[in-house]
PDB file of C-alpha atoms and ligand atoms in Angstrom:
ATOM      1  CA  UNK A   1       8.710  -7.671   3.100  1.00  0.00           C
ATOM      2  CA  UNK A   2       7.050  -5.382   5.556  1.00  0.00           C
ATOM      3  CA  UNK A   3       3.724  -4.978   7.321  1.00  0.00           C
ATOM      4  CA  UNK A   4       0.355  -3.345   7.207  1.00  0.00           C
ATOM      5  CA  UNK A   5      -2.501  -3.076   9.709  1.00  0.00           C
ATOM      6  CA  UNK A   6      -5.950  -1.509   9.776  1.00  0.00           C
ATOM      7  CA  UNK A   7      -8.385  -1.463  12.698  1.00  0.00           C
ATOM      8  CA  UNK A   8     -11.794  -0.074  13.508  1.00  0.00           C
ATOM      9  CA  UNK A   9     -13.576  -1.027  16.711  1.00  0.00           C
ATOM     10  CA  UNK A  10     -13.875  -0.094  20.351  1.00  0.00           C
ATOM     11  CA  UNK A  11     -10.282  -0.260  21.653  1.00  0.00           C
ATOM     12  CA  UNK A  12      -7.762   2.584  21.739  1.00  0.00           C
ATOM     13  CA  UNK A  13      -6.299   2.125  18.278  1.00  0.00           C
ATOM     14  CA  UNK A  14      -2.868   3.552  19.058  1.00  0.00           C
ATOM     15  CA  UNK A  15      -1.875   0.518  21.099  1.00  0.00           C
ATOM     16  CA  UNK A  16      -3.651  -1.885  18.729  1.00  0.00           C
ATOM     17  CA  UNK A  17      -1.650  -0.554  15.785  1.00  0.00           C
ATOM     18  CA  UNK A  18       1.729  -0.345  17.539  1.00  0.00           C
ATOM     19  CA  UNK A  19       1.369  -3.831  19.064  1.00  0.00           C
ATOM     20  CA  UNK A  20       0.434  -5.245  15.652  1.00  0.00           C
ATOM     21  CA  UNK A  21       3.386  -3.530  13.965  1.00  0.00           C
ATOM     22  CA  UNK A  22       5.679  -5.118  16.556  1.00  0.00           C
ATOM     23  CA  UNK A  23       4.189  -8.519  15.732  1.00  0.00           C
ATOM     24  CA  UNK A  24       4.956  -7.846  12.055  1.00  0.00           C
ATOM     25  CA  UNK A  25       8.554  -6.723  12.720  1.00  0.00           C
ATOM     26  CA  UNK A  26       9.913 -10.147  11.733  1.00  0.00           C
ATOM     27  CA  UNK A  27       8.993  -9.301   8.129  1.00  0.00           C
ATOM     28  CA  UNK A  28      11.744  -6.662   8.054  1.00  0.00           C
ATOM     29  CA  UNK A  29      11.384  -2.882   7.707  1.00  0.00           C
ATOM     30  CA  UNK A  30      13.198   0.461   7.838  1.00  0.00           C
ATOM     31  CA  UNK A  31      10.439   2.921   8.850  1.00  0.00           C
ATOM     32  CA  UNK A  32       7.099   2.867  10.624  1.00  0.00           C
ATOM     33  CA  UNK A  33       3.982   4.983  10.841  1.00  0.00           C
ATOM     34  CA  UNK A  34       0.361   5.180  11.879  1.00  0.00           C
ATOM     35  CA  UNK A  35      -2.644   7.345  11.015  1.00  0.00           C
ATOM     36  CA  UNK A  36      -5.479   7.708  13.499  1.00  0.00           C
ATOM     37  CA  UNK A  37      -8.780   9.499  13.462  1.00  0.00           C
ATOM     38  CA  UNK A  38      -9.146  12.312  15.993  1.00  0.00           C
ATOM     39  CA  UNK A  39     -12.308  11.489  17.953  1.00  0.00           C
ATOM     40  CA  UNK A  40     -13.571  15.067  18.160  1.00  0.00           C
ATOM     41  CA  UNK A  41     -12.484  16.778  14.924  1.00  0.00           C
ATOM     42  CA  UNK A  42     -12.385  13.559  12.832  1.00  0.00           C
ATOM     43  CA  UNK A  43      -9.144  14.892  11.292  1.00  0.00           C
ATOM     44  CA  UNK A  44      -6.693  12.092  10.463  1.00  0.00           C
ATOM     45  CA  UNK A  45      -3.419  12.576  12.353  1.00  0.00           C
ATOM     46  CA  UNK A  46      -0.248  10.973  10.984  1.00  0.00           C
ATOM     47  CA  UNK A  47       2.761   9.922  13.096  1.00  0.00           C
ATOM     48  CA  UNK A  48       5.711   8.386  11.250  1.00  0.00           C
ATOM     49  CA  UNK A  49       9.487   8.095  11.249  1.00  0.00           C
ATOM     50  CA  UNK A  50      12.441   6.290   9.751  1.00  0.00           C
ATOM     51  CA  UNK A  51      13.634   3.732  12.296  1.00  0.00           C
ATOM     52  CA  UNK A  52      12.102   1.172  14.642  1.00  0.00           C
ATOM     53  CA  UNK A  53       8.544   0.675  15.853  1.00  0.00           C
ATOM     54  CA  UNK A  54       9.958   1.543  19.300  1.00  0.00           C
ATOM     55  CA  UNK A  55      10.956   4.971  17.915  1.00  0.00           C
ATOM     56  CA  UNK A  56       7.418   5.450  16.611  1.00  0.00           C
ATOM     57  CA  UNK A  57       6.006   4.341  19.986  1.00  0.00           C
ATOM     58  CA  UNK A  58       8.133   6.969  21.724  1.00  0.00           C
ATOM     59  CA  UNK A  59       6.725   9.656  19.399  1.00  0.00           C
ATOM     60  CA  UNK A  60       3.151   8.450  19.974  1.00  0.00           C
ATOM     61  CA  UNK A  61       3.594   8.148  23.741  1.00  0.00           C
ATOM     62  CA  UNK A  62       4.508  11.825  23.880  1.00  0.00           C
ATOM     63  CA  UNK A  63       1.093  12.739  22.383  1.00  0.00           C
ATOM     64  CA  UNK A  64      -2.417  12.299  23.687  1.00  0.00           C
ATOM     65  CA  UNK A  65      -3.916   9.930  21.127  1.00  0.00           C
ATOM     66  CA  UNK A  66      -7.435   8.699  21.743  1.00  0.00           C
ATOM     67  CA  UNK A  67      -9.007   7.026  18.764  1.00  0.00           C
ATOM     68  CA  UNK A  68     -10.773   3.838  17.720  1.00  0.00           C
ATOM     69  CA  UNK A  69      -9.965   3.729  13.988  1.00  0.00           C
ATOM     70  CA  UNK A  70      -6.633   3.805  12.204  1.00  0.00           C
ATOM     71  CA  UNK A  71      -4.006   2.253   9.964  1.00  0.00           C
ATOM     72  CA  UNK A  72      -0.337   1.363  10.433  1.00  0.00           C
ATOM     73  CA  UNK A  73       2.665   0.453   8.304  1.00  0.00           C
ATOM     74  CA  UNK A  74       6.185  -0.824   8.432  1.00  0.00           C
ATOM     75  CA  UNK A  75       8.088   0.168   5.295  1.00  0.00           C
ATOM     76  CA  UNK A  76      10.749  -1.633   3.332  1.00  0.00           C
ATOM     77  CA  UNK A  77      11.836   1.162   0.996  1.00  0.00           C
ATOM     78  CA  UNK A  78      11.715   0.315  -2.699  1.00  0.00           C
ATOM     79  CA  UNK A  79      11.276   3.829  -4.164  1.00  0.00           C
ATOM     80  CA  UNK A  80      12.806   6.762  -2.317  1.00  0.00           C
ATOM     81  CA  UNK A  81      15.276   6.820   0.543  1.00  0.00           C
ATOM     82  CA  UNK A  82      14.711   5.853   4.157  1.00  0.00           C
ATOM     83  CA  UNK A  83      13.431   9.181   5.479  1.00  0.00           C
ATOM     84  CA  UNK A  84      10.628  10.424   7.725  1.00  0.00           C
ATOM     85  CA  UNK A  85       9.000  12.052   4.695  1.00  0.00           C
ATOM     86  CA  UNK A  86       8.982   8.815   2.673  1.00  0.00           C
ATOM     87  CA  UNK A  87       7.605   6.767   5.588  1.00  0.00           C
ATOM     88  CA  UNK A  88       3.914   5.888   5.291  1.00  0.00           C
ATOM     89  CA  UNK A  89       1.087   6.888   5.822  1.00  0.00           C
ATOM     90  CA  UNK A  90       0.728   9.356   2.945  1.00  0.00           C
ATOM     91  CA  UNK A  91      -2.050  11.911   2.928  1.00  0.00           C
ATOM     92  CA  UNK A  92      -3.864  13.989   0.331  1.00  0.00           C
ATOM     93  CA  UNK A  93      -7.005  16.004   0.950  1.00  0.00           C
ATOM     94  CA  UNK A  94      -9.373  13.895   3.029  1.00  0.00           C
ATOM     95  CA  UNK A  95      -7.649  10.577   2.282  1.00  0.00           C
ATOM     96  CA  UNK A  96      -4.771   8.843   4.113  1.00  0.00           C
ATOM     97  CA  UNK A  97      -3.180   5.605   2.965  1.00  0.00           C
ATOM     98  CA  UNK A  98      -0.545   2.946   3.644  1.00  0.00           C
ATOM     99  CA  UNK A  99       0.814   0.651   0.939  1.00  0.00           C
ATOM    100  CA  UNK A 100       2.951  -2.460   0.876  1.00  0.00           C
ATOM    101  CA  UNK A 101       4.301  -3.450  -2.539  1.00  0.00           C
ATOM    102  CA  UNK A 102       5.424  -1.693  -5.695  1.00  0.00           C
ATOM    103  CA  UNK A 103       3.331   0.451  -8.078  1.00  0.00           C
ATOM    104  CA  UNK A 104       5.136  -0.469 -11.308  1.00  0.00           C
ATOM    105  CA  UNK A 105       3.516   2.231 -13.472  1.00  0.00           C
ATOM    106  CA  UNK A 106       3.903   5.095 -10.984  1.00  0.00           C
ATOM    107  CA  UNK A 107       5.916   7.274 -13.407  1.00  0.00           C
ATOM    108  CA  UNK A 108       3.169   7.039 -16.020  1.00  0.00           C
ATOM    109  CA  UNK A 109       0.552   7.819 -13.344  1.00  0.00           C
ATOM    110  CA  UNK A 110       2.477  10.887 -12.144  1.00  0.00           C
ATOM    111  CA  UNK A 111       2.302  12.212 -15.714  1.00  0.00           C
ATOM    112  CA  UNK A 112      -1.314  11.167 -16.339  1.00  0.00           C
ATOM    113  CA  UNK A 113      -2.645  12.778 -13.142  1.00  0.00           C
ATOM    114  CA  UNK A 114      -0.294  15.784 -13.317  1.00  0.00           C
ATOM    115  CA  UNK A 115       1.278  15.088  -9.933  1.00  0.00           C
ATOM    116  CA  UNK A 116       4.875  16.248 -10.570  1.00  0.00           C
ATOM    117  CA  UNK A 117       4.579  19.466  -8.571  1.00  0.00           C
ATOM    118  CA  UNK A 118       2.478  18.237  -5.676  1.00  0.00           C
ATOM    119  CA  UNK A 119       4.136  15.057  -4.421  1.00  0.00           C
ATOM    120  CA  UNK A 120       5.512  15.284  -0.888  1.00  0.00           C
ATOM    121  CA  UNK A 121       7.620  12.117  -1.015  1.00  0.00           C
ATOM    122  CA  UNK A 122       9.791  10.132  -3.426  1.00  0.00           C
ATOM    123  CA  UNK A 123       7.681   6.999  -3.097  1.00  0.00           C
ATOM    124  CA  UNK A 124       5.681   5.158  -5.734  1.00  0.00           C
ATOM    125  CA  UNK A 125       2.939   4.766  -3.097  1.00  0.00           C
ATOM    126  CA  UNK A 126       2.053   8.440  -2.809  1.00  0.00           C
ATOM    127  CA  UNK A 127       0.548   8.494  -6.329  1.00  0.00           C
ATOM    128  CA  UNK A 128      -2.197   6.186  -5.063  1.00  0.00           C
ATOM    129  CA  UNK A 129      -3.426   8.617  -2.416  1.00  0.00           C
ATOM    130  CA  UNK A 130      -3.546  11.425  -4.987  1.00  0.00           C
ATOM    131  CA  UNK A 131      -5.543   9.167  -7.313  1.00  0.00           C
ATOM    132  CA  UNK A 132      -7.954   8.347  -4.463  1.00  0.00           C
ATOM    133  CA  UNK A 133      -8.415  12.065  -3.827  1.00  0.00           C
ATOM    134  CA  UNK A 134      -8.932  12.695  -7.570  1.00  0.00           C
ATOM    135  CA  UNK A 135     -11.522   9.942  -8.014  1.00  0.00           C
ATOM    136  CA  UNK A 136     -13.297  10.774  -4.756  1.00  0.00           C
ATOM    137  CA  UNK A 137     -13.850  14.302  -6.043  1.00  0.00           C
ATOM    138  CA  UNK A 138     -15.304  12.841  -9.268  1.00  0.00           C
ATOM    139  CA  UNK A 139     -17.363   9.997  -7.783  1.00  0.00           C
ATOM    140  CA  UNK A 140     -18.249  11.418  -4.326  1.00  0.00           C
ATOM    141  CA  UNK A 141     -17.946   7.845  -3.092  1.00  0.00           C
ATOM    142  CA  UNK A 142     -14.832   6.280  -1.543  1.00  0.00           C
ATOM    143  CA  UNK A 143     -15.554   2.706  -2.615  1.00  0.00           C
ATOM    144  CA  UNK A 144     -16.124   3.788  -6.223  1.00  0.00           C
ATOM    145  CA  UNK A 145     -12.931   5.847  -6.049  1.00  0.00           C
ATOM    146  CA  UNK A 146     -10.979   2.793  -4.895  1.00  0.00           C
ATOM    147  CA  UNK A 147     -12.562   0.675  -7.635  1.00  0.00           C
ATOM    148  CA  UNK A 148     -11.399   3.232 -10.217  1.00  0.00           C
ATOM    149  CA  UNK A 149      -7.903   3.409  -8.697  1.00  0.00           C
ATOM    150  CA  UNK A 150      -7.281  -0.338  -8.841  1.00  0.00           C
ATOM    151  CA  UNK A 151      -8.159  -0.453 -12.522  1.00  0.00           C
ATOM    152  CA  UNK A 152      -5.241   1.961 -13.170  1.00  0.00           C
ATOM    153  CA  UNK A 153      -2.447   0.867 -10.839  1.00  0.00           C
ATOM    154  CA  UNK A 154      -0.127  -1.951 -11.907  1.00  0.00           C
ATOM    155  CA  UNK A 155       2.237  -4.006  -9.779  1.00  0.00           C
ATOM    156  CA  UNK A 156       1.738  -5.305  -6.256  1.00  0.00           C
ATOM    157  CA  UNK A 157      -0.212  -3.754  -3.439  1.00  0.00           C
ATOM    158  CA  UNK A 158      -1.824  -4.207  -0.077  1.00  0.00           C
ATOM    159  CA  UNK A 159      -3.639  -0.961   0.690  1.00  0.00           C
ATOM    160  CA  UNK A 160      -5.307   0.307   3.860  1.00  0.00           C
ATOM    161  CA  UNK A 161      -7.091   3.631   3.470  1.00  0.00           C
ATOM    162  CA  UNK A 162      -8.889   5.906   5.929  1.00  0.00           C
ATOM    163  CA  UNK A 163     -10.711   9.139   5.286  1.00  0.00           C
ATOM    164  CA  UNK A 164     -12.336  11.984   7.144  1.00  0.00           C
ATOM    165  CA  UNK A 165     -15.320  11.452   4.803  1.00  0.00           C
ATOM    166  CA  UNK A 166     -16.233   8.125   6.443  1.00  0.00           C
ATOM    167  CA  UNK A 167     -14.106   8.326   9.589  1.00  0.00           C
ATOM    168  CA  UNK A 168     -14.893   4.957  11.166  1.00  0.00           C
ATOM    169  CA  UNK A 169     -14.155   2.862   8.082  1.00  0.00           C
ATOM    170  CA  UNK A 170     -10.978   1.317   6.723  1.00  0.00           C
ATOM    171  CA  UNK A 171     -10.998   0.603   2.980  1.00  0.00           C
ATOM    172  CA  UNK A 172      -8.648  -2.142   1.833  1.00  0.00           C
ATOM    173  CA  UNK A 173      -7.602  -3.767  -1.443  1.00  0.00           C
ATOM    174  CA  UNK A 174      -4.835  -6.068  -2.580  1.00  0.00           C
ATOM    175  CA  UNK A 175      -2.972  -7.596  -5.491  1.00  0.00           C
ATOM    176  CA  UNK A 176       0.094  -9.862  -5.187  1.00  0.00           C
ATOM    177  CA  UNK A 177       0.710  -8.724  -1.583  1.00  0.00           C
ATOM    178  CA  UNK A 178      -0.995 -10.529   1.295  1.00  0.00           C
ATOM    179  CA  UNK A 179      -3.926  -9.075   3.215  1.00  0.00           C
ATOM    180  CA  UNK A 180      -5.952 -11.009   5.771  1.00  0.00           C
ATOM    181  CA  UNK A 181      -9.074  -9.766   7.550  1.00  0.00           C
ATOM    182  CA  UNK A 182     -10.952 -10.781  10.667  1.00  0.00           C
ATOM    183  CA  UNK A 183     -14.109  -9.592  12.413  1.00  0.00           C
ATOM    184  CA  UNK A 184     -15.238  -9.764  16.041  1.00  0.00           C
ATOM    185  CA  UNK A 185     -18.469  -8.545  17.649  1.00  0.00           C
ATOM    186  CA  UNK A 186     -17.062  -5.037  18.045  1.00  0.00           C
ATOM    187  CA  UNK A 187     -14.055  -4.730  15.745  1.00  0.00           C
ATOM    188  CA  UNK A 188     -12.775  -5.338  12.245  1.00  0.00           C
ATOM    189  CA  UNK A 189      -9.083  -5.801  11.582  1.00  0.00           C
ATOM    190  CA  UNK A 190      -6.917  -6.235   8.494  1.00  0.00           C
ATOM    191  CA  UNK A 191      -3.226  -7.127   8.370  1.00  0.00           C
ATOM    192  CA  UNK A 192      -0.548  -8.511   6.115  1.00  0.00           C
ATOM    193  CA  UNK A 193      -0.192 -11.632   8.250  1.00  0.00           C
ATOM    194  CA  UNK A 194      -2.227 -13.701  10.709  1.00  0.00           C
ATOM    195  CA  UNK A 195      -0.127 -13.134  13.887  1.00  0.00           C
ATOM    196  CA  UNK A 196      -1.168  -9.490  13.912  1.00  0.00           C
ATOM    197  CA  UNK A 197      -4.868 -10.352  14.192  1.00  0.00           C
ATOM    198  CA  UNK A 198      -4.868 -13.586  16.187  1.00  0.00           C
ATOM    199  CA  UNK A 199      -5.477 -11.671  19.425  1.00  0.00           C
ATOM    200  CA  UNK A 200      -8.864 -10.701  18.009  1.00  0.00           C
ATOM    201  CA  UNK A 201     -10.099 -13.703  16.109  1.00  0.00           C
ATOM    202  CA  UNK A 202      -9.027 -17.006  14.602  1.00  0.00           C
ATOM    203  CA  UNK A 203     -11.772 -16.701  12.032  1.00  0.00           C
ATOM    204  CA  UNK A 204      -9.847 -15.045   9.209  1.00  0.00           C
ATOM    205  CA  UNK A 205     -10.314 -14.485   5.489  1.00  0.00           C
ATOM    206  CA  UNK A 206      -7.535 -13.954   2.959  1.00  0.00           C
ATOM    207  CA  UNK A 207      -8.489 -11.312   0.441  1.00  0.00           C
ATOM    208  CA  UNK A 208      -8.199 -12.334  -3.210  1.00  0.00           C
ATOM    209  CA  UNK A 209      -6.441 -10.170  -5.769  1.00  0.00           C
ATOM    210  CA  UNK A 210      -8.598  -7.197  -6.855  1.00  0.00           C
ATOM    211  CA  UNK A 211     -11.030  -7.738  -3.963  1.00  0.00           C
ATOM    212  CA  UNK A 212     -12.007  -4.681  -1.912  1.00  0.00           C
ATOM    213  CA  UNK A 213     -13.234  -4.778   1.688  1.00  0.00           C
ATOM    214  CA  UNK A 214     -14.544  -2.069   4.009  1.00  0.00           C
TER     215      UNK A 214
HETATM  216  N1  LIG B 301       7.092   0.891  -2.526  1.00  0.00           N
HETATM  217  C1  LIG B 301       6.713   1.551  -1.325  1.00  0.00           C
HETATM  218  C2  LIG B 301       7.799   2.455  -0.769  1.00  0.00           C
HETATM  219  O1  LIG B 301       8.932   2.365  -1.179  1.00  0.00           O
HETATM  220  C3  LIG B 301       6.211   0.579  -0.263  1.00  0.00           C
HETATM  221  C4  LIG B 301       7.304  -0.347   0.212  1.00  0.00           C
HETATM  222  C5  LIG B 301       6.756  -1.360   1.225  1.00  0.00           C
HETATM  223  O2  LIG B 301       6.175  -2.366   0.790  1.00  0.00           O
HETATM  224  O3  LIG B 301       6.912  -1.117   2.423  1.00  0.00           O
HETATM  225  O4  LIG B 301       7.499   3.238   0.082  1.00  0.00           O
END
């Protein structure tokens, strides 16, 4: 088990994400990472490492990170070693993604989408971000891209996705991995378990398999 978090709202997302990842630490993990939107350029910056959330916090504290939208992840490695490179988030083109679960057909997808030469990690998860990039280029619409992606991936997943195309939105989807969402007057938050969002709202909704939320 491991954890996932997505947030868009009015607070400084760095602390929101790191605090939530600490609340999800009980689920077990070997690496941690966050991706946050840069407020001026809208580029998505990724900070990640093998190790503890406290190690990730030390990396983030050494940078000036001001942002109100982002995603975070604690990894329990299933495919690929415990390395900085294999830690999530993974990024391709304008899309950045975190994934909890296992993409069972990732080998077939690597062949189908011709990804052998361009993967940066050994994870099953990275194929999903390349597929998002591929379908975004075809559809010119992130939601449609995600709809296409989830018809092709098999296995278990909780996904949180951000993009420079729609920089204040977090796209999420799930199958056989938990994902709960909550909304307040000025924020929306998604996480793999309730403790990570209870600070914001007690009014929560558990996503069903194959449901997408933005
Ligand atoms: N299968 C993915 C990996 O090995 C995600 C593992 C997880 O759920 O953290 O990176």
